[in-house]
Coordinates of C-alpha atoms in Angstrom, one line a residue:
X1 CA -8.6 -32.3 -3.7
X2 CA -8.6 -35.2 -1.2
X3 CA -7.6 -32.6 1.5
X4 CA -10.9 -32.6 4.0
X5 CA -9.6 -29.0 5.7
X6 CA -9.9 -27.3 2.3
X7 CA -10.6 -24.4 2.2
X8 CA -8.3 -23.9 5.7
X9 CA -4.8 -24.3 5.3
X10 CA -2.2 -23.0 7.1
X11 CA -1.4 -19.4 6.6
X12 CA 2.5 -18.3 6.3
X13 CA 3.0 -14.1 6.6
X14 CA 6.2 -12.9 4.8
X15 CA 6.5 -9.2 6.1
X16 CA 7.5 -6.3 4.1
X17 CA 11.2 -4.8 3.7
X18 CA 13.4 -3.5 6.7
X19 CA 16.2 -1.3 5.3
X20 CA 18.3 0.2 8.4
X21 CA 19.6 -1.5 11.7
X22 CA 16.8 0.5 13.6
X23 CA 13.8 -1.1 11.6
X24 CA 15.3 -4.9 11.5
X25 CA 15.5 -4.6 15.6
X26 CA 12.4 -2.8 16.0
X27 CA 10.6 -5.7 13.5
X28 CA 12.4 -8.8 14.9
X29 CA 10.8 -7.5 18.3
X30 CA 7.1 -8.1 17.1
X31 CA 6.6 -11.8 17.4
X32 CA 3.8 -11.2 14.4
X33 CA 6.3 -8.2 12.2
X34 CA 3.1 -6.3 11.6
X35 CA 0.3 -8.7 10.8
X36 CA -1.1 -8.3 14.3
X37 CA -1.2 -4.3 13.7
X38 CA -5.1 -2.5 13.7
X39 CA -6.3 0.9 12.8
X40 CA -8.6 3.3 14.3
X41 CA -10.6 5.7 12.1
X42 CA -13.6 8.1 11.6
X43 CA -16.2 7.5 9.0
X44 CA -19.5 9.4 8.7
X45 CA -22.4 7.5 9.6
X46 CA -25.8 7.7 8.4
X47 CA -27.4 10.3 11.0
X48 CA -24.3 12.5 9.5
X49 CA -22.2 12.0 12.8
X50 CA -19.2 10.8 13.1
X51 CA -18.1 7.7 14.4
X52 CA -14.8 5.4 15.0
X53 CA -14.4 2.4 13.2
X54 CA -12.1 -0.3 14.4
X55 CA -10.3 -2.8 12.4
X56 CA -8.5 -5.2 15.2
X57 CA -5.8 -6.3 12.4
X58 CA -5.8 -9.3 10.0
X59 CA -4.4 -11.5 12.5
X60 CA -7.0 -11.3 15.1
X61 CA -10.2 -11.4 12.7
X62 CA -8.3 -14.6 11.1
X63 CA -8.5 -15.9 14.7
X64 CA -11.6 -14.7 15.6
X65 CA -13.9 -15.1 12.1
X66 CA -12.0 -18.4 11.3
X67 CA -10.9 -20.1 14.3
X68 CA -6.9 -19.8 13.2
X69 CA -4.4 -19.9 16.0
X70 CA -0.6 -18.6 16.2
X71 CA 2.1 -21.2 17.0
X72 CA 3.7 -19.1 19.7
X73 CA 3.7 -21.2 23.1
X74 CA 5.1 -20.7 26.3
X75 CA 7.4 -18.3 25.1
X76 CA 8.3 -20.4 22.0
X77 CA 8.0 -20.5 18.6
X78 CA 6.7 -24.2 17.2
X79 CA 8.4 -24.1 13.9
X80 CA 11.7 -22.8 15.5
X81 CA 11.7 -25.2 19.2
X82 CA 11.6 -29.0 19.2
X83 CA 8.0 -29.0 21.5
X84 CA 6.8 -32.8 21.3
X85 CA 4.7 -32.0 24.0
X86 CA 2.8 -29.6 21.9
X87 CA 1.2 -30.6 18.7
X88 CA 0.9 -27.8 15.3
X89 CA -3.1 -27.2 14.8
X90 CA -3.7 -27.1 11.0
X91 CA -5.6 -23.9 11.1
X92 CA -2.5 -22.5 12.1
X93 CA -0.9 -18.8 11.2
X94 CA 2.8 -19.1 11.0
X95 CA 5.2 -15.9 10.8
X96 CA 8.1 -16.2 8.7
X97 CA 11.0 -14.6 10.7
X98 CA 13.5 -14.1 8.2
X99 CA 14.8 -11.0 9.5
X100 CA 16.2 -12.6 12.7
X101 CA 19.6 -13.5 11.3
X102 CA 19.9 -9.8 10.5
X103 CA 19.4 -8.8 14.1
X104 CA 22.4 -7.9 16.3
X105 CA 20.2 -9.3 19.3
X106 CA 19.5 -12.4 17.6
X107 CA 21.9 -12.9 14.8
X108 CA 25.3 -11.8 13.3
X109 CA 23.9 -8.1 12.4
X110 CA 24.4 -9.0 8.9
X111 CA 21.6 -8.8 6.5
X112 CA 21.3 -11.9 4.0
X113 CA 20.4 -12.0 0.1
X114 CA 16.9 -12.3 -1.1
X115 CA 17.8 -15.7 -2.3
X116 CA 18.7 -16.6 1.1
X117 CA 15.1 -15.6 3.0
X118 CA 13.2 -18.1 -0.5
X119 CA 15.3 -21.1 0.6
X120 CA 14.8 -20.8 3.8
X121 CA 10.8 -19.7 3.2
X122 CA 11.6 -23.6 1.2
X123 CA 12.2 -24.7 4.6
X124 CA 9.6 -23.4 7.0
X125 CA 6.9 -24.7 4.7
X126 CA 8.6 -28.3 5.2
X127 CA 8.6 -28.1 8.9
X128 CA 5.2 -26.8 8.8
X129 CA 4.2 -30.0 7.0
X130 CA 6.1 -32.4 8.9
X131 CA 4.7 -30.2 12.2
X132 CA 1.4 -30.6 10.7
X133 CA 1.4 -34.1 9.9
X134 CA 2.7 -35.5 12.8
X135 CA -0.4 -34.1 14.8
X136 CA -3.4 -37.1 14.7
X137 CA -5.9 -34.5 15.0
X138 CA -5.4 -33.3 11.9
X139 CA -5.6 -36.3 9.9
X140 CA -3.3 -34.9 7.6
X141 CA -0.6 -36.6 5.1
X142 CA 2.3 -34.9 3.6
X143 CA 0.8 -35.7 0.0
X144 CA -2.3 -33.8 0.8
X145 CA -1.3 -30.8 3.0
X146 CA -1.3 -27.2 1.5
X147 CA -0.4 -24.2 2.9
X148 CA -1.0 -19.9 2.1
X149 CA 1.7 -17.4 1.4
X150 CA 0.1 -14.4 2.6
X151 CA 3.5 -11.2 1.8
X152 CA 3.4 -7.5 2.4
X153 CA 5.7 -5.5 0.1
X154 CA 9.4 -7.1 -0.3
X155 CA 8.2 -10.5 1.2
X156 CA 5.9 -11.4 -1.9
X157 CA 9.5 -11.0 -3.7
X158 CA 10.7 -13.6 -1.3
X159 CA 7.9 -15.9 -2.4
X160 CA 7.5 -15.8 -5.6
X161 CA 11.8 -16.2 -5.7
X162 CA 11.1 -19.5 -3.8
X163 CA 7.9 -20.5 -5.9
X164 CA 9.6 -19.6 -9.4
X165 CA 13.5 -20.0 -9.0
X166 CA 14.4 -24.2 -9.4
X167 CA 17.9 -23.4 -7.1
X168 CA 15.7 -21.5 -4.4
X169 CA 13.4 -23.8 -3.4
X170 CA 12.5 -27.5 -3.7
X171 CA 9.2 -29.3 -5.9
X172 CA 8.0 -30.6 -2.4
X173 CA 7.7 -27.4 -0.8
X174 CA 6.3 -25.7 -3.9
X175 CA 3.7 -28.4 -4.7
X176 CA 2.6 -27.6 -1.2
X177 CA 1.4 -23.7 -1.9
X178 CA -2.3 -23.2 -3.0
X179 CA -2.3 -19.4 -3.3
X180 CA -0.3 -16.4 -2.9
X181 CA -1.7 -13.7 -1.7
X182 CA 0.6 -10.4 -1.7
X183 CA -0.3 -6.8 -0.2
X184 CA 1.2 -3.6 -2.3
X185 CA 4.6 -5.8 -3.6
X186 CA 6.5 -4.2 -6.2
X187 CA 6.1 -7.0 -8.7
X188 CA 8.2 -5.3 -11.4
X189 CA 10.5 -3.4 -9.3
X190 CA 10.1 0.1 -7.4
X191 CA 10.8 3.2 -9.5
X192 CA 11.3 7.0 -8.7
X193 CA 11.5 10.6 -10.2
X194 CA 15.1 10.9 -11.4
X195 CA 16.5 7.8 -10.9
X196 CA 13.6 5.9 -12.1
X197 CA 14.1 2.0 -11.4
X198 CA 15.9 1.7 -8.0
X199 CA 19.4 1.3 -9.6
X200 CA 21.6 -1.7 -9.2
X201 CA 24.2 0.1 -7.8
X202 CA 22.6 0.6 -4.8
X203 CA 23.4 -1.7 -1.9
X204 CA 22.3 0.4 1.4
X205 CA 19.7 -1.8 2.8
X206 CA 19.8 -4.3 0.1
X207 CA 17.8 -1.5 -1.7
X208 CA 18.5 -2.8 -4.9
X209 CA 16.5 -6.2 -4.0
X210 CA 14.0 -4.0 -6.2
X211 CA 16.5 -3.1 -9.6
X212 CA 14.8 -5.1 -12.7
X213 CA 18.5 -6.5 -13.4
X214 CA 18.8 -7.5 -10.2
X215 CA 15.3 -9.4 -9.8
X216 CA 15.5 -11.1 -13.0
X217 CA 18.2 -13.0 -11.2
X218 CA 16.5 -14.1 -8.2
X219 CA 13.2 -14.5 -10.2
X220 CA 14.5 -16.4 -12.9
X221 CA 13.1 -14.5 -15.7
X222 CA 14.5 -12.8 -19.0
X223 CA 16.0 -9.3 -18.0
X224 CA 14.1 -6.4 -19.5
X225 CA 11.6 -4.0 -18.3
X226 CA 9.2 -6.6 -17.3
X227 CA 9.9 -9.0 -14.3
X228 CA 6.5 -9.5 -13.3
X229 CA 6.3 -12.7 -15.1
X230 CA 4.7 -15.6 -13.1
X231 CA 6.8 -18.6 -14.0
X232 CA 6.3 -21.9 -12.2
X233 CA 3.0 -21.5 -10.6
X234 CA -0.2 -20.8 -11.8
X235 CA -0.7 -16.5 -12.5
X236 CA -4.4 -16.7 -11.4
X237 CA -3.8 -18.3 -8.1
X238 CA -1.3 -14.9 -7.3
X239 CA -3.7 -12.1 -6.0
X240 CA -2.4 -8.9 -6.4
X241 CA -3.8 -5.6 -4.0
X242 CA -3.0 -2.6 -4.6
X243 CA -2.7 0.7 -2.9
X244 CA -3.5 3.8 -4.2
X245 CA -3.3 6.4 -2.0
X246 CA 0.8 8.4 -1.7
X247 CA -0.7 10.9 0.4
X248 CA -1.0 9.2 4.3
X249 CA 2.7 7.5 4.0
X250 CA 4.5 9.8 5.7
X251 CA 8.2 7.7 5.8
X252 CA 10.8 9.6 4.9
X253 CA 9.7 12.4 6.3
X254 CA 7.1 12.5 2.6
X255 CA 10.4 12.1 0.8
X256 CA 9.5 8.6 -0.7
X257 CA 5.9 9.5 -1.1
X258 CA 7.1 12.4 -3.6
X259 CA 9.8 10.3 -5.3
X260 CA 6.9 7.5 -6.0
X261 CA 4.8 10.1 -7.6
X262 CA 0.9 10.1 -7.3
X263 CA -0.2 7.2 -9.0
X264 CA 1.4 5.1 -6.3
X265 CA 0.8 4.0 -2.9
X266 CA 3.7 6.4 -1.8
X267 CA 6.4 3.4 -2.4
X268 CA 5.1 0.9 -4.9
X269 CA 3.9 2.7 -8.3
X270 CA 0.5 1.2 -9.4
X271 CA 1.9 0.2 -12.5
X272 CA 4.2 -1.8 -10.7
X273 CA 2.0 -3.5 -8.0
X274 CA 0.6 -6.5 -10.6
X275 CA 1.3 -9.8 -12.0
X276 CA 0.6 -11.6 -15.0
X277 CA 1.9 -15.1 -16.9
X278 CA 0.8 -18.2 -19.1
X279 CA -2.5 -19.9 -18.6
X280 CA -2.8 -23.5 -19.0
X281 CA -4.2 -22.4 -22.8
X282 CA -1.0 -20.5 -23.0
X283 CA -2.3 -17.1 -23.5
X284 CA -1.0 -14.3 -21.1
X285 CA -3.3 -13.8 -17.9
X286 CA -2.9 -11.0 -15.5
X287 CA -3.2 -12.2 -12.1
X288 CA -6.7 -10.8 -10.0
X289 CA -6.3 -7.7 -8.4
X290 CA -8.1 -5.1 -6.3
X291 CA -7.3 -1.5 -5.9
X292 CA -7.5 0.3 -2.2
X293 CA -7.2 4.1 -1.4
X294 CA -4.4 2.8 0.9
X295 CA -1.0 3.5 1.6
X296 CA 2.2 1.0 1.9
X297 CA 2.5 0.9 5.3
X298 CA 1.2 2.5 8.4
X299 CA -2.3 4.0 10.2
X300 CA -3.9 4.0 7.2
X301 CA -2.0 1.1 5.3
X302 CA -2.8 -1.9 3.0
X303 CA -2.3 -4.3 5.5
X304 CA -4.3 -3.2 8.7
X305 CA -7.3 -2.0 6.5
X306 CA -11.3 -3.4 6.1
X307 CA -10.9 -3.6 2.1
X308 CA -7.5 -6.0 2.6
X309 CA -8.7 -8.5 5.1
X310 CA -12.0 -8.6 3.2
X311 CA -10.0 -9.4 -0.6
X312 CA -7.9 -12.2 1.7
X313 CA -10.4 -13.8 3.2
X314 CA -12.7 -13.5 -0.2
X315 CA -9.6 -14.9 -2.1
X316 CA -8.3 -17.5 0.1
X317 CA -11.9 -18.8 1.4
X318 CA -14.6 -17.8 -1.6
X319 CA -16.2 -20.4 -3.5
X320 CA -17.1 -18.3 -6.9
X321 CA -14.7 -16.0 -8.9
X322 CA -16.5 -13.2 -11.1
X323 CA -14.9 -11.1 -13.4
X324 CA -16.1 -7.9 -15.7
X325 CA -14.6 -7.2 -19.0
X326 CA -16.2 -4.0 -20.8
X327 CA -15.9 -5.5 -25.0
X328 CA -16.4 -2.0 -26.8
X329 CA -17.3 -1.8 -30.4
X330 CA -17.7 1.8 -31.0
X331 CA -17.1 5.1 -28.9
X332 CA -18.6 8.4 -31.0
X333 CA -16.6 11.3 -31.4
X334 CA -18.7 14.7 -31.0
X335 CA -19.5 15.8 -34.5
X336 CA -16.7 18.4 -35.0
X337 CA -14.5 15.8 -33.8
X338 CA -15.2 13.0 -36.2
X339 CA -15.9 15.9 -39.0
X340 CA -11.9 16.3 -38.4
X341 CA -10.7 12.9 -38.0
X342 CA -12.8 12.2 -41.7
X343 CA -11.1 15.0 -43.0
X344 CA -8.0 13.2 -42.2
X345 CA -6.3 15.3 -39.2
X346 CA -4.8 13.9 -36.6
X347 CA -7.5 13.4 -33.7
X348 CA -6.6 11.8 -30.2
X349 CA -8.3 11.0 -27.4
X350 CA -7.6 9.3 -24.4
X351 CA -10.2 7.7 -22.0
X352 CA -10.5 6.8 -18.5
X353 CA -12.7 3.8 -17.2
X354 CA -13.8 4.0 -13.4
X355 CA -15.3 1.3 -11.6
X356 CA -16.0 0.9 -7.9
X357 CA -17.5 -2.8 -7.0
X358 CA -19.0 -3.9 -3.5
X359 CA -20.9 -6.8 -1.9
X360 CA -24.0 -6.8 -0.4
X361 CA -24.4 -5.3 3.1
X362 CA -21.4 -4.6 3.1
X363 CA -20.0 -0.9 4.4
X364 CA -16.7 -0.9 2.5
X365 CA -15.4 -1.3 -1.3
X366 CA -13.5 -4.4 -2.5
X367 CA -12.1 -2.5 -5.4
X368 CA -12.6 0.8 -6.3
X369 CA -10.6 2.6 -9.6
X370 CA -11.0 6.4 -9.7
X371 CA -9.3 9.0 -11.7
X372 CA -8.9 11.2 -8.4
X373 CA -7.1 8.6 -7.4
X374 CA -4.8 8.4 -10.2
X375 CA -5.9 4.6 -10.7
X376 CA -8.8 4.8 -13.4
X377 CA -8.1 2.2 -16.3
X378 CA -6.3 3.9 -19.4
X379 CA -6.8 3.8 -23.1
X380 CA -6.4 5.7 -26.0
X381 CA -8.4 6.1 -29.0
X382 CA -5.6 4.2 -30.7
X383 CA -5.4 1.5 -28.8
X384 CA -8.9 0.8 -28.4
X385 CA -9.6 1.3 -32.4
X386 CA -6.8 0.7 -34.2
X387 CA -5.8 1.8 -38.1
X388 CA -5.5 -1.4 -40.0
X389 CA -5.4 -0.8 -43.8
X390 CA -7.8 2.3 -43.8
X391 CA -10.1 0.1 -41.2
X392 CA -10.6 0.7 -37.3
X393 CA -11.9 -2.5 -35.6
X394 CA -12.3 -3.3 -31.9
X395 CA -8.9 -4.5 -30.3
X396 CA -10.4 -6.9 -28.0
X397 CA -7.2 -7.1 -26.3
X398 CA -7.7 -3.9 -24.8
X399 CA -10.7 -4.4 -23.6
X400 CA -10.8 -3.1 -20.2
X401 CA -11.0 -5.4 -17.4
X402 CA -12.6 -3.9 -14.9
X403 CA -12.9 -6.1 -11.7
X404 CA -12.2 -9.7 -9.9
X405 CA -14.0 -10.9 -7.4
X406 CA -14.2 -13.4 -5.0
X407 CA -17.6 -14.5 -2.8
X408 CA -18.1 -16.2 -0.5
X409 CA -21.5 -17.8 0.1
X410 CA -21.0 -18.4 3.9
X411 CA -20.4 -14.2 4.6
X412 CA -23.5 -13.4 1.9
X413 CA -26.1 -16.0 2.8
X414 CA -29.1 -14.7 3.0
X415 CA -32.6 -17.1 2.6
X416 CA -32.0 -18.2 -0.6
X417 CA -28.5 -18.8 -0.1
X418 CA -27.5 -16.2 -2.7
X419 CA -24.5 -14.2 -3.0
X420 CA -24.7 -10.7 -4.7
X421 CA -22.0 -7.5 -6.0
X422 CA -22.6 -4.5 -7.7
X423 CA -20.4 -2.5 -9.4
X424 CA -20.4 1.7 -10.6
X425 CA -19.0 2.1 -14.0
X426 CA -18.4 5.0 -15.7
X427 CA -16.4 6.3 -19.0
X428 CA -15.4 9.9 -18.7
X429 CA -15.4 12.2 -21.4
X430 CA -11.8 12.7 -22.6
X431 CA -10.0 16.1 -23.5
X432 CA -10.0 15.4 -27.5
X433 CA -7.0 16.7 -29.4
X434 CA -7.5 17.7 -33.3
X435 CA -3.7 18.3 -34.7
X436 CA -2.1 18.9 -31.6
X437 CA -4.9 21.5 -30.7
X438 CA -7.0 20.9 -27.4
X439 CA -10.7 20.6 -28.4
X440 CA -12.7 22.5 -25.3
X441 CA -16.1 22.8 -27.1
X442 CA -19.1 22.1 -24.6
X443 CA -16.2 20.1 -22.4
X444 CA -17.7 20.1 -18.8
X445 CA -14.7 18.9 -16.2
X446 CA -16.1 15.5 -14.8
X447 CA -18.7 14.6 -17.6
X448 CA -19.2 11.3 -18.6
X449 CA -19.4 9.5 -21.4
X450 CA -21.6 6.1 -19.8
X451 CA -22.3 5.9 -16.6
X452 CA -24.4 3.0 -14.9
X453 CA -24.6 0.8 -11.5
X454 CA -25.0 -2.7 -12.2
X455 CA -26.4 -5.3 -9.8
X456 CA -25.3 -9.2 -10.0
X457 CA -26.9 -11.7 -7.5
X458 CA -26.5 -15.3 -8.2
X459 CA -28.5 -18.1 -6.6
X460 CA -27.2 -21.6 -6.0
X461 CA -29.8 -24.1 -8.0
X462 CA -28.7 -27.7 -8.8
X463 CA -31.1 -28.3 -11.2
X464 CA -29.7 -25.4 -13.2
X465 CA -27.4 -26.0 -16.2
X466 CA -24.0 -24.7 -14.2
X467 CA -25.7 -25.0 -10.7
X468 CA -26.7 -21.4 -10.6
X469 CA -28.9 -18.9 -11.4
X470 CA -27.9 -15.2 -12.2
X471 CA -30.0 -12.4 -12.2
X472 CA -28.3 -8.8 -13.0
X473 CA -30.3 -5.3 -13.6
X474 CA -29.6 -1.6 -13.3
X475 CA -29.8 0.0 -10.3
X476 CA -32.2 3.2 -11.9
X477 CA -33.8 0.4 -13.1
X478 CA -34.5 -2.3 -10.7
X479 CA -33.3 -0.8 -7.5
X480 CA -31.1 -3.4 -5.1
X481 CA -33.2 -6.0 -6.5
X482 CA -31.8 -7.0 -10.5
X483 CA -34.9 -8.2 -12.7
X484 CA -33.6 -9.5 -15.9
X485 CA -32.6 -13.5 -15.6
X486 CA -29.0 -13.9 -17.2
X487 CA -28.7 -16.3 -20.5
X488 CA -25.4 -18.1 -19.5
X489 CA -23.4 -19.7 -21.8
X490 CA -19.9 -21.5 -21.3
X491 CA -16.5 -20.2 -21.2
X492 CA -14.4 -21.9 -23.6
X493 CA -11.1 -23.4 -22.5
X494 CA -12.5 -23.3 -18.5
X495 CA -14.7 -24.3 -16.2
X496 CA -17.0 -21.6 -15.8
X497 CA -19.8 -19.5 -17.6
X498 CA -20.6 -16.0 -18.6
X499 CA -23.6 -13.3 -19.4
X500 CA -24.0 -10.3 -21.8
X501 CA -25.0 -7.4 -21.3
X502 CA -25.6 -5.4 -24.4
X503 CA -24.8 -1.5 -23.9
X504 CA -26.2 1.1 -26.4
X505 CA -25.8 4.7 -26.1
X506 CA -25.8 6.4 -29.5
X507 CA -26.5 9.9 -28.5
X508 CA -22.9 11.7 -29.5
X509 CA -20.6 11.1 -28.0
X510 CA -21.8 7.7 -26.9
X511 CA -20.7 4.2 -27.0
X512 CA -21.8 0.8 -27.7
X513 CA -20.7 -2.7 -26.7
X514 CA -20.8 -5.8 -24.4
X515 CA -20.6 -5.7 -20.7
X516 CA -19.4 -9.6 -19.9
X517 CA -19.5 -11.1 -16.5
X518 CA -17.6 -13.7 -16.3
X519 CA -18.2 -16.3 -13.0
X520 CA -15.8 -19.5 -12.4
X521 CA -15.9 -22.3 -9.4
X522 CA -13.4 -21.3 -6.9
X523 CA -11.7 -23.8 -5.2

């Protein structure tokens, strides 16, 4: 990339859905719709006291942490006046107002389709550009400027509509996107108890912007029960955060968070919240994700929270992706179990994978996946083994994938110029089933079947193979400091490397396999 601001470039916000009269006025009257919101809350601290902690919102760390500015001026908005007095910085955070035509105060009252607010998403990015470019100071052509789609809820629709529909937006404007970043979007529609998927039927509010039928349209991809197909832009440059906590959304009056169910982040079901599509290999890739104990929206929601400035920044700014996949060759059954299963009665069992990961010195999570939570990873017995012609072998396509990350050398430098993560994983024991029967013997509520805290630090060495060094260790073993030096070897079909790490537990019931690490160049 020729571009000398990389990795700044200008930062669009697409906010969320506004379904009655009430909420369009009340959002058109926030020059920022939300991204300028913060939070107050208590956390314990060490001495066992309690104490606030302040997050000032994503738009003012951006300003503050990375020198961004707004484009609001003298009372006007530089993408909306014609200023030639004032020139567009390209560190520049640009709300997309796409709401204002639906405002009695600014427009007809009259709410445009989804398809509308991509093309005209098409044209803010290309009066950004030509803004942009027409300011000396930043040394910046049209061919090389970029820009970030950061969305909340319904407004990573709008842009991935514009990104992946030909008729909604143009190959200049879409050449011109570098990532996607989208907070708790419903990605393959929103679904409820009763109704299940919001039906099509439905117009109050444009609610049915969220039916499957209906966004297979705008989205242009085949109509089924999957529209969370990437099409059009790279799946692995789409990050994907997702809440998990129904409890604190209190719209509705609770309504909606009951009607989402548990496993949801009181709107957007979990299930719901991700992304996937074709590498450049053409295999099927989800996108990276994180999971927050957050709710959609409001004091304690995805946007104004620690954990979702800290996956944006990491995202949008890191220099090194990592990624843990959990290869599992063998999970024992407790003898009476397996004694069954040889006997050839039908045994089942279904497990459930936690993992929490954080950075180094760092107070908060950057994913975390709990069972509590209802966001543990899922797999049955079946799934993981497989009966192929009297034979289970590993299905290594359902090999959990536990984690993405994202670091960034300039927030973890330390001496050596290292950056480091550690991640909590743990297999609990299932409740085994032996023809239809519930198997309860020596079952202790919370047990697990591996549990383990691993440390990763990686140090930046040029004469190294792949320019780094990786270290990794356990944390009974080599406590916040890993011991054992990583072999690496390469990734095939990308630019990147990997380690093992070879996990033995044979005491019933146990498992083996591979913990892989996998770290890429983030650019």
């Amino acid at each position: 990339m020729s571009n000398a601001q990389h990795p700044y470039h200008p930062i669009i916000y697409v906010r969320g859905f506004a379904a009655t009269q009430g909420e369009i006025e009340e959002t058109v009257a926030d020059p920022y719709m939300g991204f300028n919101i913060g939070s107050t809350k208590t956390r314990m601290a060490w001495t066992g006291d309690m104490r606030r902690f302040y997050f000032e919102s994503p738009l003012v760390r951006l300003m503050g942490d990375h020198r961004y500015e707004d484009v609001f001026v003298d009372g006007d908005d530089l993408m909306a006046a014609s200023r030639a007095d004032q020139a567009v910085p390209y560190r520049s955070i640009v709300i997309y107002r796409y709401y204002d035509d639906a405002s009695k105060d600014f427009g007809n009252g009259k709410t445009p389709a989804i398809e509308t607010f991509a093309q005209g998403l098409d044209q803010l990015i290309l009066r950004l550009r030509d803004r942009v470019c027409a300011n000396p100071n930043n040394a910046m052509t049209p061919a090389d400027f970029k820009v970030y789609l950061v969305a909340h809820s319904m407004g990573g629709l709008v842009c991935r509509a514009f990104l992946q529909n030909p008729r909604l937006g143009s190959a200049a404007a879409r050449a011109a996107v570098d990532k996607l970043f989208t907070y708790a979007t419903p990605h393959n529609g929103i679904d409820m108890r009763i109704v299940r998927n919001v039906p099509g039927w439905l117009s109050f509010g444009d609610v049915n912007n969220f039916n499957r039928e209906r966004m297979a349209g705008y989205m242009a991809v085949p109509k089924g029960d999957d529209v969370s197909l990437v099409t059009n832009f790279p799946p692995e440059r789409v990050f994907n955060l997702v809440g998990t906590n129904a409890r604190d959304y209190a719209v509705a009056g609770g309504l909606s968070s009951w009607a989402a169910g548990d496993a949801s982040d009181g709107l957007v079901r979990i299930e719901n919240a991700t992304t996937h599509g074709l590498a450049a290999d053409g295999t099927d890739v989800g996108s990276p994700r994180a999971f927050v104990n957050r709710s959609h929206s409001g004091h304690y929601g995805i946007v104004n929270s620690e954990e979702g400035y800290q996956n944006l920044t990491r995202f949008l700014f890191g220099q090194l992706r990592a990624d843990g996949i959990l290869d599992i060759d063998d999970i024992m059954l407790p003898e009476e179990v397996q004694a069954a299963l040889d006997a050839g009665k039908s045994v089942k069992a279904s497990y459930q994978f936690e993992v929490v990961a954080s950075v180094r010195g760092a107070q908060w999570q950057i994913t975390r996946r709990e069972a509590r939570e209802n966001s543990a990873i899922f797999r049955g017995y079946d799934e993981l083994f497989p009966a192929a012609g009297g034979a289970r072998t590993p299905d290594r396509s359902k090999s959990p994938h536990l984690f993405s990350l994202f670091l960034d050398p300039t927030k973890s430098v330390v001496a050596s110029g290292s950056v480091s993560f550690a991640f909590d994983i743990k297999v609990l024991v299932p409740d085994y089933e032996i023809d239809g029967l519930l198997f309860l013997k020596r079952h202790y509520e919370g047990g697990f079947v591996y549990r383990d805290l691993i440390i990763v630090e990686a140090f930046p060495d040029a004469a190294a193979k792949y320019g780094w060094r990786v270290f990794y260790g356990a944390q009974d073993v080599h406590p916040g400091k890993p011991g054992i030096e990583a072999t690496l070897y390469p990734l095939q079909g990308a630019d990147g490397y990997a380690f093992d790490m070879t996990i033995i537990q044979d005491v019933r019931p146990g498992l083996t396999g591979t913990l892989r690490v996998e770290m890429r160049p983030w650019r």
